[in-house]
Coordinates of C-alpha atoms in Angstrom, one line a residue:
X1 CA -12.8 12.4 -20.7
X2 CA -13.0 13.4 -17.1
X3 CA -14.6 11.5 -14.2
X4 CA -14.2 9.4 -11.1
X5 CA -12.2 6.1 -11.4
X6 CA -14.2 3.9 -13.6
X7 CA -15.1 4.7 -17.2
X8 CA -18.9 4.8 -16.6
X9 CA -18.4 8.2 -14.8
X10 CA -16.2 9.7 -17.5
X11 CA -17.6 12.7 -19.4
X12 CA -16.3 14.7 -22.4
X13 CA -14.8 17.8 -20.9
X14 CA -13.2 21.0 -22.2
X15 CA -10.3 21.8 -19.8
X16 CA -8.7 25.2 -19.6
X17 CA -5.5 25.8 -17.6
X18 CA -5.2 29.1 -15.8
X19 CA -3.2 30.9 -13.1
X20 CA -5.8 30.7 -10.3
X21 CA -6.3 33.2 -7.5
X22 CA -9.1 33.8 -5.0
X23 CA -9.7 37.3 -6.5
X24 CA -10.3 35.8 -9.9
X25 CA -12.8 33.2 -8.9
X26 CA -15.9 35.2 -10.0
X27 CA -14.3 36.0 -13.3
X28 CA -13.4 32.3 -13.9
X29 CA -17.0 31.3 -13.0
X30 CA -18.3 33.7 -15.7
X31 CA -15.8 32.5 -18.2
X32 CA -16.8 28.9 -17.6
X33 CA -20.4 29.8 -18.1
X34 CA -19.7 31.5 -21.4
X35 CA -17.6 28.6 -22.6
X36 CA -20.4 26.2 -21.7
X37 CA -22.9 28.3 -23.7
X38 CA -20.5 28.2 -26.7
X39 CA -19.9 24.5 -26.7
X40 CA -23.6 23.8 -26.1
X41 CA -24.2 23.9 -29.9
X42 CA -21.7 21.1 -30.3
X43 CA -23.4 19.1 -27.5
X44 CA -26.6 19.1 -29.4
X45 CA -24.8 17.9 -32.5
X46 CA -23.2 15.1 -30.5
X47 CA -26.4 14.3 -28.6
X48 CA -24.3 14.4 -25.5
X49 CA -23.4 17.2 -23.1
X50 CA -19.9 18.6 -23.1
X51 CA -18.6 19.8 -19.7
X52 CA -16.3 22.8 -19.1
X53 CA -13.7 22.9 -16.3
X54 CA -11.1 25.6 -15.5
X55 CA -8.2 24.1 -13.6
X56 CA -5.4 25.9 -11.8
X57 CA -2.1 25.3 -13.6
X58 CA -0.6 24.4 -10.2
X59 CA -2.8 21.4 -9.9
X60 CA -1.1 19.6 -12.8
X61 CA 2.4 20.5 -11.8
X62 CA 4.8 18.2 -9.8
X63 CA 4.2 18.7 -6.0
X64 CA 7.1 19.0 -3.5
X65 CA 6.6 18.6 0.2
X66 CA 8.6 18.2 3.3
X67 CA 8.7 19.0 7.1
X68 CA 7.1 22.2 8.0
X69 CA 10.1 23.3 10.1
X70 CA 8.1 25.8 12.2
X71 CA 8.2 24.7 15.9
X72 CA 5.3 26.9 16.9
X73 CA 3.1 25.1 14.4
X74 CA 4.4 21.6 15.3
X75 CA 3.7 22.1 19.0
X76 CA 0.0 22.9 18.4
X77 CA -0.7 20.7 15.4
X78 CA -2.4 17.9 17.4
X79 CA -4.9 20.4 18.8
X80 CA -5.4 22.2 15.5
X81 CA -5.8 19.0 13.5
X82 CA -8.6 18.0 15.9
X83 CA -10.4 21.4 15.2
X84 CA -10.0 21.0 11.5
X85 CA -11.3 17.4 11.6
X86 CA -14.4 18.6 13.6
X87 CA -15.0 21.3 11.0
X88 CA -14.7 18.8 8.1
X89 CA -17.2 16.4 9.9
X90 CA -19.7 19.3 10.2
X91 CA -19.8 19.7 6.4
X92 CA -22.0 17.2 4.4
X93 CA -19.6 17.0 1.4
X94 CA -16.7 16.0 3.6
X95 CA -18.3 14.2 6.5
X96 CA -16.9 10.7 6.7
X97 CA -14.8 11.0 3.6
X98 CA -11.4 12.1 5.0
X99 CA -8.4 9.8 4.2
X100 CA -5.5 12.0 5.3
X101 CA -5.0 15.2 7.2
X102 CA -1.4 16.5 7.4
X103 CA 0.8 19.6 8.0
X104 CA 3.6 20.1 5.6
X105 CA 5.6 22.4 3.4
X106 CA 3.7 21.9 0.2
X107 CA 3.8 23.4 -3.3
X108 CA 5.3 23.4 -6.8
X109 CA 8.7 24.9 -5.9
X110 CA 11.4 22.2 -6.1
X111 CA 13.1 24.0 -3.2
X112 CA 10.9 22.5 -0.6
X113 CA 11.5 25.1 2.1
X114 CA 10.3 27.8 -0.3
X115 CA 6.8 26.3 -0.4
X116 CA 4.2 27.6 2.1
X117 CA 3.2 25.8 5.3
X118 CA 0.1 23.9 4.2
X119 CA -2.7 21.8 5.7
X120 CA -2.9 18.9 3.3
X121 CA -6.4 17.2 3.1
X122 CA -7.3 14.2 1.0
X123 CA -10.8 12.8 0.5
X124 CA -12.2 9.6 -1.0
X125 CA -14.1 9.9 -4.2
X126 CA -17.5 10.3 -2.6
X127 CA -16.6 13.9 -1.7
X128 CA -18.0 16.3 -4.3
X129 CA -15.1 18.5 -5.4
X130 CA -17.4 21.2 -6.7
X131 CA -18.0 22.1 -3.0
X132 CA -14.4 22.3 -2.0
X133 CA -14.0 26.1 -2.5
X134 CA -16.4 26.4 0.5
X135 CA -14.5 23.6 2.4
X136 CA -11.2 25.4 2.0
X137 CA -12.8 28.7 3.2
X138 CA -14.2 26.8 6.3
X139 CA -10.7 25.4 7.1
X140 CA -9.1 28.7 6.6
X141 CA -11.6 30.2 9.0
X142 CA -10.5 27.7 11.6
X143 CA -6.8 28.6 11.0
X144 CA -7.4 32.4 11.0
X145 CA -8.9 32.2 14.5
X146 CA -5.7 30.6 15.9
X147 CA -2.7 32.8 16.7
X148 CA 0.2 32.1 14.4
X149 CA -1.7 30.1 11.9
X150 CA -3.1 32.8 9.6
X151 CA -0.3 32.3 7.0
X152 CA -0.9 28.6 6.6
X153 CA -2.4 27.5 3.3
X154 CA -4.9 24.7 2.5
X155 CA -4.7 22.0 -0.2
X156 CA -7.4 19.4 -0.8
X157 CA -7.5 16.5 -3.3
X158 CA -9.1 13.2 -4.0
X159 CA -6.7 10.5 -2.8
X160 CA -6.9 7.0 -1.2
X161 CA -4.2 5.5 0.9
X162 CA -2.1 2.7 -0.6
X163 CA -4.1 -0.4 -1.1
X164 CA -3.2 -4.1 -1.4
X165 CA -2.4 -5.2 -4.9
X166 CA -4.5 -7.7 -6.8
X167 CA -3.8 -9.6 -10.0
X168 CA -6.6 -10.9 -12.2
X169 CA -6.4 -14.4 -13.7
X170 CA -5.5 -15.4 -16.3
X171 CA -2.2 -13.6 -16.9
X172 CA -2.7 -10.3 -18.7
X173 CA 0.4 -9.4 -20.8
X174 CA -0.6 -5.7 -20.7
X175 CA 0.1 -5.7 -16.9
X176 CA 3.5 -7.3 -17.1
X177 CA 5.6 -4.1 -16.8
X178 CA 3.5 -2.9 -13.8
X179 CA 3.7 -6.3 -12.1
X180 CA 7.5 -6.7 -12.6
X181 CA 7.9 -3.2 -11.2
X182 CA 6.0 -4.3 -8.1
X183 CA 8.3 -7.3 -7.7
X184 CA 5.6 -9.9 -8.6
X185 CA 8.0 -11.9 -10.7
X186 CA 9.8 -14.4 -8.4
X187 CA 13.3 -15.2 -9.8
X188 CA 15.3 -18.2 -8.7
X189 CA 14.0 -21.2 -6.8
X190 CA 11.0 -21.0 -4.4
X191 CA 12.3 -21.0 -0.8
X192 CA 11.2 -23.9 1.4
X193 CA 12.2 -21.7 4.4
X194 CA 9.8 -18.8 4.8
X195 CA 11.6 -15.7 5.8
X196 CA 11.0 -12.1 6.9
X197 CA 9.7 -10.1 3.9
X198 CA 8.3 -13.0 2.0
X199 CA 4.9 -12.7 0.4
X200 CA 1.9 -14.8 1.4
X201 CA -1.8 -15.1 0.6
X202 CA -4.9 -17.1 1.5
X203 CA -5.0 -20.5 -0.1
X204 CA -7.9 -19.9 -2.3
X205 CA -9.2 -18.0 -5.4
X206 CA -11.9 -15.4 -5.3
X207 CA -14.9 -15.7 -7.6
X208 CA -16.5 -12.8 -9.5
X209 CA -19.2 -14.5 -11.4
X210 CA -17.6 -17.3 -13.3
X211 CA -14.2 -15.6 -13.3
X212 CA -11.4 -16.4 -10.8
X213 CA -9.3 -13.7 -9.2
X214 CA -6.2 -14.0 -7.1
X215 CA -6.6 -13.0 -3.4
X216 CA -3.9 -10.4 -3.2
X217 CA -0.8 -10.7 -1.0
X218 CA 0.8 -9.3 2.0
X219 CA 4.2 -9.4 3.7
X220 CA 5.5 -11.8 6.4
X221 CA 6.6 -9.3 9.0
X222 CA 8.6 -11.5 11.3
X223 CA 8.1 -14.6 13.5
X224 CA 7.0 -14.3 17.1
X225 CA 6.3 -17.0 19.7
X226 CA 3.4 -17.0 22.0
X227 CA 2.1 -18.8 25.1
X228 CA -1.4 -18.9 26.5
X229 CA -2.2 -20.0 30.1
X230 CA -2.7 -23.6 28.8
X231 CA 0.4 -23.8 26.6
X232 CA 3.3 -25.8 27.8
X233 CA 5.5 -24.9 24.8
X234 CA 6.0 -21.8 22.7
X235 CA 3.9 -21.6 19.5
X236 CA 5.5 -19.9 16.4
X237 CA 3.4 -17.3 14.5
X238 CA 3.8 -14.9 11.6
X239 CA 3.1 -11.3 12.5
X240 CA 1.4 -9.3 9.8
X241 CA -1.7 -7.1 9.3
X242 CA -5.4 -7.8 9.7
X243 CA -6.3 -6.1 6.4
X244 CA -4.1 -8.4 4.3
X245 CA -5.7 -11.6 5.8
X246 CA -9.3 -10.4 5.1
X247 CA -9.5 -12.4 1.9
X248 CA -9.4 -15.6 4.0
X249 CA -12.9 -14.8 5.4
X250 CA -16.2 -15.6 3.7
X251 CA -17.7 -12.3 2.6
X252 CA -14.6 -10.9 1.0
X253 CA -15.2 -10.0 -2.7
X254 CA -13.8 -8.0 -5.5
X255 CA -15.5 -6.1 -8.3
X256 CA -14.0 -5.3 -11.7
X257 CA -15.1 -1.9 -13.0
X258 CA -15.8 -1.2 -16.7
X259 CA -12.3 0.3 -17.0
X260 CA -10.7 -2.9 -15.8
X261 CA -9.8 -1.6 -12.3
X262 CA -10.4 -4.2 -9.5
X263 CA -11.9 -2.8 -6.3
X264 CA -13.0 -4.2 -3.0
X265 CA -16.7 -4.5 -2.3
X266 CA -18.1 -4.0 1.2
X267 CA -18.8 -7.3 3.0
X268 CA -22.5 -8.1 3.6
X269 CA -23.8 -7.2 7.1
X270 CA -23.1 -10.1 9.6
X271 CA -21.0 -12.1 7.1
X272 CA -17.9 -13.7 8.5
X273 CA -15.7 -10.9 7.2
X274 CA -18.0 -8.2 8.6
X275 CA -17.9 -9.9 12.0
X276 CA -14.1 -10.2 11.9
X277 CA -13.7 -6.5 10.9
X278 CA -16.2 -5.4 13.7
X279 CA -15.2 -7.7 16.6
X280 CA -11.7 -8.9 15.6
X281 CA -11.0 -12.6 15.1
X282 CA -10.1 -15.2 17.6
X283 CA -11.1 -18.9 17.8
X284 CA -14.1 -18.1 20.0
X285 CA -15.7 -15.9 17.3
X286 CA -18.8 -17.6 15.8
X287 CA -18.5 -17.8 12.1
X288 CA -20.5 -19.6 9.4
X289 CA -17.5 -20.9 7.4
X290 CA -14.0 -22.0 8.1
X291 CA -11.3 -19.4 7.7
X292 CA -9.0 -20.3 4.8
X293 CA -5.4 -21.3 5.5
X294 CA -2.4 -19.4 4.1
X295 CA 0.4 -20.1 1.8
X296 CA 3.8 -18.7 0.8
X297 CA 4.6 -17.9 -2.0
X298 CA 1.3 -16.3 -2.7
X299 CA -0.7 -17.7 -5.6
X300 CA -0.9 -14.1 -6.8
X301 CA 2.9 -13.9 -7.4
X302 CA 3.0 -17.6 -8.4
X303 CA 0.4 -17.0 -11.2
X304 CA 2.2 -13.9 -12.4
X305 CA 5.5 -15.6 -12.4
X306 CA 4.3 -18.6 -14.4
X307 CA 2.5 -16.2 -16.8
X308 CA 5.7 -14.3 -17.4
X309 CA 7.6 -17.5 -18.0
X310 CA 5.0 -18.8 -20.5
X311 CA 5.0 -15.5 -22.4
X312 CA 8.8 -15.5 -22.6
X313 CA 8.9 -19.1 -23.8
X314 CA 6.2 -18.4 -26.5
X315 CA 8.1 -15.3 -27.8
X316 CA 11.4 -17.1 -27.9
X317 CA 9.9 -20.2 -29.6
X318 CA 8.3 -17.9 -32.2
X319 CA 11.7 -16.3 -32.7
X320 CA 13.4 -19.6 -33.2
X321 CA 10.7 -20.7 -35.8
X322 CA 11.4 -17.5 -37.8
X323 CA 15.1 -18.0 -37.7
X324 CA 14.8 -21.7 -38.7
X325 CA 12.7 -20.6 -41.7
X326 CA 15.3 -18.0 -42.7
X327 CA 18.1 -20.5 -42.2
X328 CA 17.0 -22.4 -45.3
X329 CA 17.6 -19.5 -47.6
X330 CA 20.5 -17.7 -45.8
X331 CA 24.0 -17.8 -47.3
X332 CA 25.6 -17.1 -43.9
X333 CA 24.1 -19.9 -41.8
X334 CA 26.6 -20.1 -38.9
X335 CA 25.5 -17.0 -37.0
X336 CA 21.9 -18.0 -37.3
X337 CA 22.6 -21.6 -36.1
X338 CA 24.5 -20.2 -33.1
X339 CA 21.6 -17.9 -32.2
X340 CA 19.1 -20.7 -32.5
X341 CA 21.2 -22.8 -30.2
X342 CA 21.4 -20.1 -27.6
X343 CA 17.7 -19.4 -27.7
X344 CA 16.8 -23.1 -27.4
X345 CA 19.1 -23.3 -24.4
X346 CA 17.2 -20.3 -22.8
X347 CA 13.9 -22.0 -23.5
X348 CA 15.1 -25.2 -21.8
X349 CA 16.2 -23.2 -18.8
X350 CA 12.8 -21.5 -18.5
X351 CA 10.9 -24.7 -18.9
X352 CA 13.0 -26.2 -16.1
X353 CA 12.3 -23.2 -13.9
X354 CA 8.5 -23.5 -14.6
X355 CA 8.5 -27.2 -13.8
X356 CA 10.4 -26.7 -10.5
X357 CA 8.0 -24.0 -9.4
X358 CA 4.9 -26.0 -10.3
X359 CA 6.4 -29.0 -8.6
X360 CA 6.9 -26.9 -5.4
X361 CA 3.1 -26.1 -5.4
X362 CA 2.0 -29.6 -6.4
X363 CA 4.0 -31.0 -3.4
X364 CA 2.3 -28.6 -1.0
X365 CA 5.6 -27.0 0.0
X366 CA 3.8 -23.6 0.0
X367 CA 1.7 -24.3 3.1
X368 CA 2.2 -21.6 5.7
X369 CA -0.4 -22.0 8.5
X370 CA -3.8 -21.0 9.9
X371 CA -5.1 -17.7 11.3
X372 CA -4.8 -17.6 15.1
X373 CA -6.1 -14.1 15.8
X374 CA -6.5 -10.7 14.2
X375 CA -7.4 -7.2 15.4
X376 CA -10.3 -6.3 13.2
X377 CA -10.8 -2.6 12.4
X378 CA -12.0 -1.1 15.7
X379 CA -9.1 -1.4 18.0
X380 CA -6.7 1.4 18.9
X381 CA -4.0 2.1 21.5
X382 CA -3.0 5.7 22.3
X383 CA -5.0 6.9 19.2
X384 CA -2.9 4.6 17.0
X385 CA -4.8 2.1 14.9
X386 CA -4.3 -1.6 15.6
X387 CA -4.0 -3.6 12.4
X388 CA -2.4 -6.9 13.3
X389 CA -2.8 -10.6 12.6
X390 CA -1.2 -13.8 13.8
X391 CA -0.9 -16.8 11.5
X392 CA 0.2 -19.9 13.5
X393 CA 2.9 -21.5 11.5
X394 CA 2.4 -25.1 10.2
X395 CA 4.9 -27.3 11.9
X396 CA 6.0 -28.7 8.5
X397 CA 7.2 -25.3 7.3
X398 CA 10.8 -24.2 8.0
X399 CA 11.2 -20.6 8.9
X400 CA 13.9 -18.0 9.6
X401 CA 14.0 -14.6 11.4
X402 CA 17.3 -13.7 9.7
X403 CA 17.7 -10.1 8.4
X404 CA 19.1 -9.4 5.0
X405 CA 22.9 -9.7 4.5
X406 CA 25.3 -7.2 3.0
X407 CA 24.7 -8.3 -0.6
X408 CA 21.0 -7.5 -0.4
X409 CA 21.6 -4.0 0.8
X410 CA 24.4 -3.5 -1.8
X411 CA 22.0 -4.4 -4.6
X412 CA 19.6 -1.6 -3.5
X413 CA 21.9 1.2 -2.2
X414 CA 25.2 2.5 -3.3
X415 CA 26.2 4.0 0.0
X416 CA 27.0 1.9 3.1
X417 CA 25.4 4.6 5.2
X418 CA 22.1 3.1 4.1
X419 CA 22.9 -0.2 5.7
X420 CA 21.9 -1.3 9.2
X421 CA 24.6 -2.6 11.6
X422 CA 22.6 -5.9 11.8
X423 CA 23.5 -7.7 8.6
X424 CA 22.4 -11.3 8.2
X425 CA 21.8 -11.7 11.9
X426 CA 18.5 -12.6 13.7
X427 CA 16.0 -9.9 14.3
X428 CA 16.1 -8.8 17.9
X429 CA 13.4 -8.0 20.6
X430 CA 12.3 -4.4 20.9
X431 CA 14.7 -2.2 22.9
X432 CA 12.7 -0.4 25.6
X433 CA 14.9 2.7 25.1
X434 CA 14.0 3.0 21.4
X435 CA 10.5 3.5 20.2
X436 CA 8.8 5.1 17.2
X437 CA 6.8 7.1 19.7
X438 CA 10.1 9.0 20.3
X439 CA 11.3 9.1 16.7
X440 CA 14.0 11.7 17.2
X441 CA 15.9 9.4 19.5
X442 CA 15.4 6.4 17.2
X443 CA 17.5 7.3 14.2
X444 CA 17.0 5.6 10.8
X445 CA 14.7 2.6 10.5
X446 CA 14.8 -0.4 8.1
X447 CA 12.3 -2.9 6.7
X448 CA 11.9 -5.8 4.4
X449 CA 8.8 -6.0 2.3
X450 CA 7.7 -8.4 -0.5
X451 CA 7.2 -5.5 -3.0
X452 CA 10.1 -3.1 -2.3
X453 CA 12.5 -5.5 -0.6
X454 CA 15.1 -4.2 1.9
X455 CA 14.7 -0.4 2.3
X456 CA 15.6 2.3 4.9
X457 CA 13.7 5.3 6.1
X458 CA 13.3 7.9 8.7
X459 CA 10.6 9.8 10.7
X460 CA 8.6 12.2 8.6
X461 CA 7.3 15.1 10.7
X462 CA 4.0 15.6 12.5
X463 CA 1.5 12.9 13.0
X464 CA -1.3 12.6 10.4
X465 CA -5.0 12.1 10.9
X466 CA -5.9 9.0 8.9
X467 CA -8.7 6.7 7.9
X468 CA -8.7 3.4 5.9
X469 CA -11.0 2.8 3.0
X470 CA -11.3 -0.9 3.9
X471 CA -13.6 -0.2 6.9
X472 CA -16.2 2.1 5.2
X473 CA -18.8 -0.6 5.8
X474 CA -18.5 0.0 9.6
X475 CA -20.2 3.4 9.2
X476 CA -20.1 5.4 12.4
X477 CA -17.8 2.8 14.0
X478 CA -14.9 3.6 11.6
X479 CA -11.7 4.7 13.3
X480 CA -10.1 8.1 12.7
X481 CA -6.6 7.9 14.2
X482 CA -3.4 9.9 14.5
X483 CA -0.6 8.0 12.9
X484 CA 3.2 8.1 12.9
X485 CA 4.7 8.8 9.4
X486 CA 8.0 7.3 8.1
X487 CA 9.4 7.7 4.6
X488 CA 12.6 7.7 2.5
X489 CA 15.7 9.1 4.1
X490 CA 16.8 12.6 2.9
X491 CA 20.5 11.7 3.4
X492 CA 20.2 8.7 1.1
X493 CA 19.0 8.2 -2.5
X494 CA 15.4 9.6 -2.3
X495 CA 14.5 7.8 -5.5
X496 CA 14.2 4.6 -3.5
X497 CA 10.9 4.5 -1.8
X498 CA 10.4 3.0 1.7
X499 CA 7.3 1.1 1.0
X500 CA 4.6 0.4 -1.7
X501 CA 1.5 -1.7 -2.3
X502 CA 2.0 -5.2 -1.0
X503 CA 4.5 -4.2 1.8
X504 CA 1.7 -4.1 4.4
X505 CA 2.6 -6.3 7.3
X506 CA 6.3 -5.5 7.3
X507 CA 8.1 -4.8 10.5
X508 CA 10.4 -1.9 11.0
X509 CA 13.7 -2.5 12.9
X510 CA 16.5 -0.2 14.1
X511 CA 20.1 -0.2 13.1
X512 CA 20.9 -3.0 15.6
X513 CA 18.1 -5.2 14.3
X514 CA 15.6 -4.5 17.1
X515 CA 12.0 -4.6 16.0
X516 CA 10.3 -1.2 16.6
X517 CA 7.0 -1.1 14.6
X518 CA 4.5 -2.7 12.2
X519 CA 3.8 -1.1 8.8
X520 CA 0.2 -1.1 7.9
X521 CA -0.5 1.4 5.2
X522 CA 0.9 4.2 3.1
X523 CA 0.0 7.4 1.3
X524 CA 1.2 9.2 -1.9
X525 CA 0.2 12.8 -2.8
X526 CA -1.1 13.2 -6.3
X527 CA 1.5 14.3 -8.8
X528 CA 4.2 14.4 -6.1
X529 CA 7.9 14.3 -6.7
X530 CA 8.4 11.2 -4.6
X531 CA 6.7 7.8 -4.0
X532 CA 5.0 8.6 -0.7
X533 CA 5.4 7.4 2.8
X534 CA 4.1 4.8 5.3
X535 CA 2.1 4.7 8.5
X536 CA 3.4 2.5 11.4
X537 CA 2.2 1.2 14.7
X538 CA 4.7 1.0 17.7
X539 CA 5.5 -2.7 18.3
X540 CA 4.9 -2.3 22.0
X541 CA 1.3 -1.2 21.3
X542 CA 0.8 -4.2 19.0
X543 CA 2.0 -6.7 21.6
X544 CA 0.0 -5.1 24.4
X545 CA -3.1 -5.2 22.3
X546 CA -2.6 -8.8 21.4
X547 CA -2.5 -9.7 25.0
X548 CA -5.5 -7.5 25.8
X549 CA -7.6 -9.0 23.1
X550 CA -6.7 -12.7 23.3
X551 CA -5.7 -15.2 26.1
X552 CA -2.1 -14.9 25.1
X553 CA 0.0 -14.0 28.1
X554 CA 3.6 -14.2 26.8
X555 CA 5.0 -12.9 23.5
X556 CA 8.6 -12.9 22.3
X557 CA 10.5 -12.5 19.1
X558 CA 11.2 -16.1 17.9
X559 CA 14.8 -16.9 18.6

């Protein structure tokens, strides 16, 4: 069955793999037509059409990509990418559907430098792939007219940038492995002190008909302090992303597709969320409903954690019952009694953990704070998207700006070269001499996200032209921006990804602990050998935009 995401679009399809080439395109078209005529007789028997598709073998192979390593191309890429974008906007099947435009070495050869220089293009699923042969020809025509670009190839695919993660209630055991891989199971005690890298969410459930759904989660980037003209004292705020606080606004909704996938639905025009996306949010914005407050840990992770504990208790209890039944007839009772004793002890530990976690929530220790301001989706500085939000911390909630210590990094990486110099110390203000706008002088970067934890990365090549799927409802007011790319370090274990779903809102810091950027989104090529990369906004742009948009006059990293 082949189709767009969602089972209602899937169709029975005969797929043939072939070694594709431009010269063979007419032959493959005729072959597909003949195959379609042949299977038509079976279509009539099934009372349903059977589709035929010939696919290049390369499209299903693992993809390898890396820096283009051709200075002549890198120097002109900003100009060339603008020309390509203009061409894509002129074609009805790609206009408004771009999600990523990049220049990379790209192909199926595991020796990355052996792959050709390639313009990588990804589209959302509204773009009709049957028209892409003409799209590729149009882009190649642009490249062929520019000196030194004639050898560059073009690859196009359907791909959305990394989204926030959502978990449907009640707990679904079939999603356990995926949820645990995404670090949704919180082990140990809940922390009364909220810290860098902790998860948070709006303090409410979402309704889809009679069903409740969790509101997703984002990452606590770090704590900053602000002053307006009228403030006598510093006010402490969480710095994170606008797109991860959107579920706090009326108008945010989810839809479950027939295949069980949960997707965002566009907010109604002039709803609170639509206004926040369009204008940005600050207290002066007129809304019809109160903005929901926030909590940490998120109820998304809390629900998953309790669901896992309940499942483990139920399975162990069933095991104990079976062993107690066998004990009555067994001739060797001692080993069974010992196992029963150990299992019952494990059950008692899990019940105590569940009780402590539920007590934490019942006593309102999860309260985080209220939204103070957020950028919306239409702000940019220097062609970089602004995607920030400030949550004013509730005075009752303890907080810490401490970075992870040595043990945290040792649990993730084997080599100390992956560790920053700043271990267990407070995150520091930005260093004016270090900026992600000058990545070659920056060196490796580090982050703490609520999905991937403490990770390290480095600058990844040329800037990419990027859109976000969350702002499709803004139509012609959607932003198309050029973003800085950071991913896993090549000198460290590449199997450890820099970021993933749920890490949005993390801050990046340098080896000395100085904050340098805000992570807001990521991207992963289809069938690629690695886990993708992230897009970041220079922290100096974020702070400047906060001051420009609000009445905040002073900002500092909270000491």
